[in-house]
mmCIF file of C-alpha atoms in Angstrom:
data_model
loop_
_atom_site.group_PDB
_atom_site.id
_atom_site.type_symbol
_atom_site.label_atom_id
_atom_site.label_comp_id
_atom_site.label_asym_id
_atom_site.label_seq_id
_atom_site.Cartn_x
_atom_site.Cartn_y
_atom_site.Cartn_z
ATOM 1 C CA MET I 1 -69.042 14.026 -263.255
ATOM 2 C CA ASP I 2 -66.700 14.806 -260.366
ATOM 3 C CA THR I 3 -68.221 18.257 -260.047
ATOM 4 C CA GLU I 4 -71.743 16.785 -259.884
ATOM 5 C CA LYS I 5 -70.682 14.345 -257.142
ATOM 6 C CA VAL I 6 -69.141 17.167 -255.131
ATOM 7 C CA VAL I 7 -72.311 19.230 -255.466
ATOM 8 C CA GLU I 8 -74.524 16.268 -254.474
ATOM 9 C CA THR I 9 -72.356 15.422 -251.447
ATOM 10 C CA THR I 10 -72.355 19.050 -250.345
ATOM 11 C CA ASN I 11 -76.157 19.274 -250.617
ATOM 12 C CA VAL I 12 -76.615 16.048 -248.604
ATOM 13 C CA GLU I 13 -74.327 17.326 -245.844
ATOM 14 C CA LYS I 14 -76.172 20.654 -245.754
ATOM 15 C CA THR I 15 -79.526 18.834 -245.498
ATOM 16 C CA LYS I 16 -78.279 16.691 -242.594
ATOM 17 C CA LYS I 17 -76.941 19.730 -240.760
ATOM 18 C CA GLU I 18 -80.228 21.570 -241.268
ATOM 19 C CA LYS I 19 -82.229 18.599 -239.903
ATOM 20 C CA VAL I 20 -79.980 18.320 -236.844
ATOM 21 C CA LYS I 21 -80.287 22.065 -236.291
ATOM 22 C CA VAL I 22 -84.097 21.861 -236.484
ATOM 23 C CA VAL I 23 -84.238 18.940 -234.010
ATOM 24 C CA PHE I 24 -81.992 20.664 -231.478
ATOM 25 C CA GLY I 25 -83.926 23.869 -232.011
ATOM 26 C CA TRP I 26 -87.203 22.160 -231.072
ATOM 27 C CA ILE I 27 -85.608 20.455 -228.061
ATOM 28 C CA GLY I 28 -84.289 23.790 -226.831
ATOM 29 C CA TYR I 29 -87.663 25.431 -227.478
ATOM 30 C CA VAL I 30 -89.603 22.810 -225.488
ATOM 31 C CA ALA I 31 -87.054 22.837 -222.645
ATOM 32 C CA THR I 32 -87.271 26.629 -222.493
ATOM 33 C CA LEU I 33 -91.077 26.523 -222.301
ATOM 34 C CA ILE I 34 -90.994 23.955 -219.485
ATOM 35 C CA LEU I 35 -88.425 25.970 -217.545
ATOM 36 C CA LEU I 36 -90.355 29.188 -218.108
ATOM 37 C CA ALA I 37 -93.620 27.591 -216.938
ATOM 38 C CA TYR I 38 -91.909 26.266 -213.800
ATOM 39 C CA LEU I 39 -90.350 29.648 -213.015
ATOM 40 C CA ILE I 40 -93.679 31.437 -213.482
ATOM 41 C CA PHE I 41 -95.459 28.936 -211.221
ATOM 42 C CA TYR I 42 -92.612 29.184 -208.687
ATOM 43 C CA PHE I 43 -92.794 32.991 -208.720
ATOM 44 C CA VAL I 44 -96.582 33.044 -208.283
ATOM 45 C CA PHE I 45 -96.477 30.443 -205.498
ATOM 46 C CA ASN I 46 -93.698 32.382 -203.785
ATOM 47 C CA LEU I 47 -95.890 35.487 -203.780
ATOM 48 C CA VAL I 48 -98.926 33.640 -202.428
ATOM 49 C CA SER I 49 -97.172 31.519 -199.790
ATOM 50 C CA PRO I 50 -93.461 32.426 -199.513
ATOM 51 C CA ASN I 51 -92.833 30.468 -196.314
ATOM 52 C CA LEU I 52 -94.045 27.192 -197.805
ATOM 53 C CA THR I 53 -92.404 27.413 -201.238
ATOM 54 C CA ALA I 54 -89.666 24.893 -200.406
ATOM 55 C CA ARG I 55 -92.201 22.337 -199.194
ATOM 56 C CA TYR I 56 -94.400 22.426 -202.274
ATOM 57 C CA MET I 57 -91.967 23.513 -205.011
ATOM 58 C CA GLY I 58 -89.035 21.362 -203.912
ATOM 59 C CA PHE I 59 -86.557 24.025 -202.838
ATOM 60 C CA LYS I 60 -86.012 27.650 -201.936
ATOM 61 C CA GLY I 61 -83.053 29.853 -201.128
ATOM 62 C CA TYR I 62 -82.704 32.022 -198.037
ATOM 63 C CA VAL I 63 -80.154 34.569 -196.845
ATOM 64 C CA ILE I 64 -78.725 34.096 -193.350
ATOM 65 C CA LEU I 65 -79.107 37.383 -191.457
ATOM 66 C CA THR I 66 -77.882 36.561 -187.931
ATOM 67 C CA ASP I 67 -74.901 34.826 -186.325
ATOM 68 C CA SER I 68 -76.913 32.248 -184.359
ATOM 69 C CA MET I 69 -75.596 29.400 -186.549
ATOM 70 C CA GLU I 70 -71.915 30.339 -186.582
ATOM 71 C CA PRO I 71 -69.504 28.847 -187.481
ATOM 72 C CA LYS I 72 -71.589 26.511 -189.664
ATOM 73 C CA LEU I 73 -73.569 29.326 -191.263
ATOM 74 C CA VAL I 74 -72.602 32.987 -191.141
ATOM 75 C CA PRO I 75 -74.462 36.188 -192.036
ATOM 76 C CA ASN I 76 -74.937 36.761 -195.792
ATOM 77 C CA ASP I 77 -74.568 33.066 -196.617
ATOM 78 C CA PHE I 78 -77.120 31.942 -199.201
ATOM 79 C CA VAL I 79 -78.576 28.595 -198.095
ATOM 80 C CA PHE I 80 -80.633 26.068 -200.037
ATOM 81 C CA ILE I 81 -83.627 24.600 -198.234
ATOM 82 C CA THR I 82 -85.198 21.526 -199.826
ATOM 83 C CA ALA I 83 -88.395 19.615 -199.152
ATOM 84 C CA TYR I 84 -88.084 16.803 -196.614
ATOM 85 C CA ASP I 85 -90.326 14.337 -194.805
ATOM 86 C CA PHE I 86 -91.247 15.776 -191.416
ATOM 87 C CA ASP I 87 -91.268 12.359 -189.716
ATOM 88 C CA ASP I 88 -87.753 11.502 -190.949
ATOM 89 C CA LEU I 89 -86.060 14.384 -189.136
ATOM 90 C CA LYS I 90 -83.448 13.516 -186.547
ATOM 91 C CA GLU I 91 -81.471 15.361 -183.908
ATOM 92 C CA GLY I 92 -78.682 17.463 -185.410
ATOM 93 C CA ASP I 93 -80.388 18.148 -188.750
ATOM 94 C CA ILE I 94 -80.320 21.769 -189.862
ATOM 95 C CA VAL I 95 -83.924 22.724 -190.504
ATOM 96 C CA ALA I 96 -85.875 25.739 -191.673
ATOM 97 C CA PHE I 97 -89.194 26.581 -190.051
ATOM 98 C CA VAL I 98 -91.617 29.427 -189.449
ATOM 99 C CA ASP I 99 -91.395 30.867 -185.944
ATOM 100 C CA PRO I 100 -94.335 32.418 -184.007
ATOM 101 C CA ASN I 101 -93.453 35.834 -185.490
ATOM 102 C CA ASP I 102 -93.887 34.430 -189.013
ATOM 103 C CA ASN I 103 -90.148 34.604 -189.749
ATOM 104 C CA VAL I 104 -88.245 31.764 -191.402
ATOM 105 C CA VAL I 105 -85.508 30.546 -189.039
ATOM 106 C CA VAL I 106 -82.676 28.100 -189.765
ATOM 107 C CA HIS I 107 -81.542 26.203 -186.639
ATOM 108 C CA TYR I 108 -80.542 22.739 -185.483
ATOM 109 C CA MET I 109 -83.251 20.216 -184.736
ATOM 110 C CA ALA I 110 -82.822 19.395 -181.018
ATOM 111 C CA GLU I 111 -85.442 16.839 -179.988
ATOM 112 C CA TRP I 112 -88.882 15.420 -180.639
ATOM 113 C CA THR I 113 -91.706 16.362 -178.295
ATOM 114 C CA VAL I 114 -95.442 17.098 -178.230
ATOM 115 C CA ASN I 115 -97.271 20.358 -177.650
ATOM 116 C CA GLU I 116 -100.127 21.062 -175.256
ATOM 117 C CA ARG I 117 -102.635 19.667 -177.770
ATOM 118 C CA GLY I 118 -100.694 16.443 -178.110
ATOM 119 C CA ASP I 119 -99.446 17.179 -181.636
ATOM 120 C CA LYS I 120 -96.074 15.778 -182.668
ATOM 121 C CA CYS I 121 -93.480 18.540 -182.921
ATOM 122 C CA PHE I 122 -89.797 19.240 -182.423
ATOM 123 C CA ARG I 123 -87.684 21.803 -180.630
ATOM 124 C CA THR I 124 -84.670 23.601 -182.052
ATOM 125 C CA ARG I 125 -81.461 25.221 -180.858
ATOM 126 C CA PRO I 126 -78.781 27.587 -182.204
ATOM 127 C CA ALA I 127 -75.237 26.445 -183.015
ATOM 128 C CA ASP I 128 -73.787 27.298 -179.613
ATOM 129 C CA PRO I 129 -73.880 24.017 -177.623
ATOM 130 C CA GLU I 130 -74.073 25.948 -174.348
ATOM 131 C CA ALA I 131 -77.117 27.936 -175.450
ATOM 132 C CA SER I 132 -80.552 26.845 -174.297
ATOM 133 C CA MET I 133 -83.118 25.421 -176.696
ATOM 134 C CA ASP I 134 -85.550 27.726 -178.460
ATOM 135 C CA TYR I 135 -88.851 28.141 -176.634
ATOM 136 C CA TRP I 136 -91.039 27.362 -179.640
ATOM 137 C CA ARG I 137 -92.299 23.949 -180.676
ATOM 138 C CA ILE I 138 -92.450 23.336 -184.422
ATOM 139 C CA THR I 139 -95.365 21.341 -185.787
ATOM 140 C CA LYS I 140 -95.592 19.860 -189.269
ATOM 141 C CA ASP I 141 -97.468 22.841 -190.714
ATOM 142 C CA LYS I 142 -94.636 25.196 -189.647
ATOM 143 C CA PHE I 143 -91.840 23.023 -190.998
ATOM 144 C CA VAL I 144 -90.320 24.451 -194.228
ATOM 145 C CA GLY I 145 -87.533 22.054 -195.188
ATOM 146 C CA ILE I 146 -84.025 20.841 -194.501
ATOM 147 C CA TYR I 147 -80.696 22.525 -195.201
ATOM 148 C CA SER I 148 -78.907 21.059 -198.233
ATOM 149 C CA GLY I 149 -76.087 23.465 -199.040
ATOM 150 C CA ARG I 150 -74.855 27.028 -199.131
ATOM 151 C CA ILE I 151 -72.990 29.596 -201.208
ATOM 152 C CA PRO I 152 -70.848 31.770 -198.923
ATOM 153 C CA LYS I 153 -71.488 35.529 -199.080
ATOM 154 C CA LEU I 154 -73.863 35.258 -202.048
ATOM 155 C CA GLY I 155 -76.649 36.585 -199.865
ATOM 156 C CA GLY I 156 -74.807 39.878 -199.475
ATOM 157 C CA VAL I 157 -74.495 40.165 -203.244
ATOM 158 C CA LEU I 158 -78.203 39.450 -203.715
ATOM 159 C CA ARG I 159 -79.124 42.082 -201.165
ATOM 160 C CA VAL I 160 -77.047 44.647 -203.053
ATOM 161 C CA VAL I 161 -78.580 43.575 -206.373
ATOM 162 C CA GLY I 162 -82.036 44.004 -204.883
ATOM 163 C CA SER I 163 -81.259 47.571 -203.851
ATOM 164 C CA PRO I 164 -82.007 50.580 -206.130
ATOM 165 C CA ILE I 165 -78.320 50.926 -207.063
ATOM 166 C CA GLY I 166 -78.138 47.231 -207.891
ATOM 167 C CA LEU I 167 -81.213 47.399 -210.117
ATOM 168 C CA ILE I 168 -79.762 50.380 -212.011
ATOM 169 C CA ALA I 169 -76.491 48.490 -212.491
ATOM 170 C CA ILE I 170 -78.373 45.473 -213.874
ATOM 171 C CA VAL I 171 -80.223 47.667 -216.381
ATOM 172 C CA VAL I 172 -76.986 49.343 -217.527
ATOM 173 C CA ILE I 173 -75.190 46.002 -217.919
ATOM 174 C CA GLY I 174 -78.153 44.494 -219.763
ATOM 175 C CA VAL I 175 -78.357 47.388 -222.226
ATOM 176 C CA SER I 176 -74.584 47.243 -222.797
ATOM 177 C CA ILE I 177 -74.694 43.516 -223.552
ATOM 178 C CA TYR I 178 -77.616 44.035 -225.942
ATOM 179 C CA LEU I 179 -75.772 46.762 -227.845
ATOM 180 C CA ILE I 180 -72.591 44.678 -228.118
ATOM 181 C CA VAL I 181 -74.498 41.642 -229.399
ATOM 182 C CA HIS I 182 -76.424 43.825 -231.864
ATOM 183 C CA ILE I 183 -73.223 45.354 -233.248
ATOM 184 C CA VAL I 184 -71.516 41.951 -233.594
ATOM 185 C CA LYS I 185 -74.544 40.475 -235.382
ATOM 186 C CA LYS I 186 -74.687 43.440 -237.743
ATOM 187 C CA ASP I 187 -70.990 43.097 -238.615
ATOM 188 C CA ASN I 188 -71.367 39.347 -239.209
ATOM 189 C CA LYS I 189 -74.397 39.943 -241.428
ATOM 190 C CA GLU I 190 -72.558 42.495 -243.550
ATOM 191 C CA LYS I 191 -69.564 40.171 -243.842
ATOM 192 C CA LYS I 192 -71.807 37.300 -244.929
ATOM 193 C CA GLN I 193 -73.526 39.468 -247.537
ATOM 194 C CA LYS I 194 -70.161 40.453 -248.975
ATOM 195 C CA GLU I 195 -69.082 36.804 -249.171
ATOM 196 C CA GLU I 196 -72.332 35.814 -250.894
ATOM 197 C CA ALA I 197 -71.806 38.568 -253.448
ATOM 198 C CA LEU I 198 -68.505 36.994 -254.560
ATOM 199 C CA PRO I 199 -68.566 34.446 -257.447
ATOM 200 C CA GLN I 200 -68.726 30.799 -256.344
ATOM 201 C CA ASP I 201 -67.989 27.482 -258.053
ATOM 202 C CA ALA I 202 -70.271 24.419 -258.080
ATOM 203 C CA SER I 203 -69.164 23.286 -254.598
ATOM 204 C CA GLY I 204 -69.930 26.662 -253.055
ATOM 205 C CA GLU I 205 -66.309 27.728 -252.679
ATOM 206 C CA VAL I 206 -65.560 31.367 -253.323
ATOM 207 C CA ILE I 207 -63.503 31.979 -256.439
ATOM 208 C CA GLU I 208 -60.901 34.578 -255.823
ATOM 209 C CA ALA I 209 -60.394 36.831 -258.750
ATOM 210 C CA GLU I 210 -56.878 36.753 -260.052
ATOM 211 C CA ALA I 211 -55.321 40.117 -260.112
ATOM 212 C CA LYS I 212 -53.547 40.823 -263.311
ATOM 213 C CA VAL I 213 -50.650 43.094 -263.040
ATOM 214 C CA ILE I 214 -50.010 44.999 -266.171
ATOM 215 C CA GLU I 215 -46.533 46.182 -266.425
ATOM 216 C CA GLU I 216 -46.256 49.412 -268.128
ATOM 217 C CA LYS I 217 -43.385 49.579 -270.524
ATOM 218 C CA PRO I 218 -41.724 52.919 -270.994
ATOM 219 C CA GLU I 219 -42.298 54.322 -274.400
ATOM 220 C CA ALA I 220 -39.251 54.541 -276.496
ATOM 221 C CA LYS I 221 -38.288 58.047 -277.059
ATOM 222 C CA GLU I 222 -36.779 59.031 -280.326
ATOM 223 C CA GLU I 223 -33.442 60.500 -279.949
ATOM 224 C CA GLN I 224 -33.229 63.875 -281.427
ATOM 225 C CA LYS I 225 -30.230 64.302 -283.562
ATOM 226 C CA GLU I 226 -28.454 67.504 -283.177
ATOM 227 C CA PRO I 227 -27.908 69.264 -286.495
ATOM 228 C CA LYS I 228 -24.365 69.192 -287.686
ATOM 229 C CA GLU I 229 -22.749 72.478 -288.388
#
């Protein structure tokens, strides 16, 4: 009876674990699909309209290339630009926008003004307080987003990764990781097969065979009697 209870309890626990594993598996699967769909849409949108990705997709990262925003932002900093309401901007905000040369620039918002057509716009300036304001006037359609954070020097790493040498390094590392994972999985599979091949009791525990040591006893040798003279 005790053995049957142990077996029943073990089966119930296994069933519960399997159900939990299935539920978490489906959650992970759905989350992966959603993330993958978002990344694909983000990638496509970034190809079609790279300068407006932050506005319509919520955020985008940029690499600082010049020293015009030092000491706040320095070259090779990776900055996060997020979507923001154009009308809520105020003086001193760090903003990203598209300049007349179709480059994305990150500068301080300096003041509100209007252009020659009477459209609401703002002017910008670099970090140096003694420097003059930029000549361009940024309208709503040229506004990209507002600065929300940075990772120092990450931009330099990304630029290296994007180079031919960086791409080769990524491929080599990826192949190495794949081979290591494959070898580990193979070893675990062989180990599991060996364990399953061993005899088990009703609860699933492996029964270790008892080694019997047979002591060999020396055979008695008959003493040879020497003949008497």
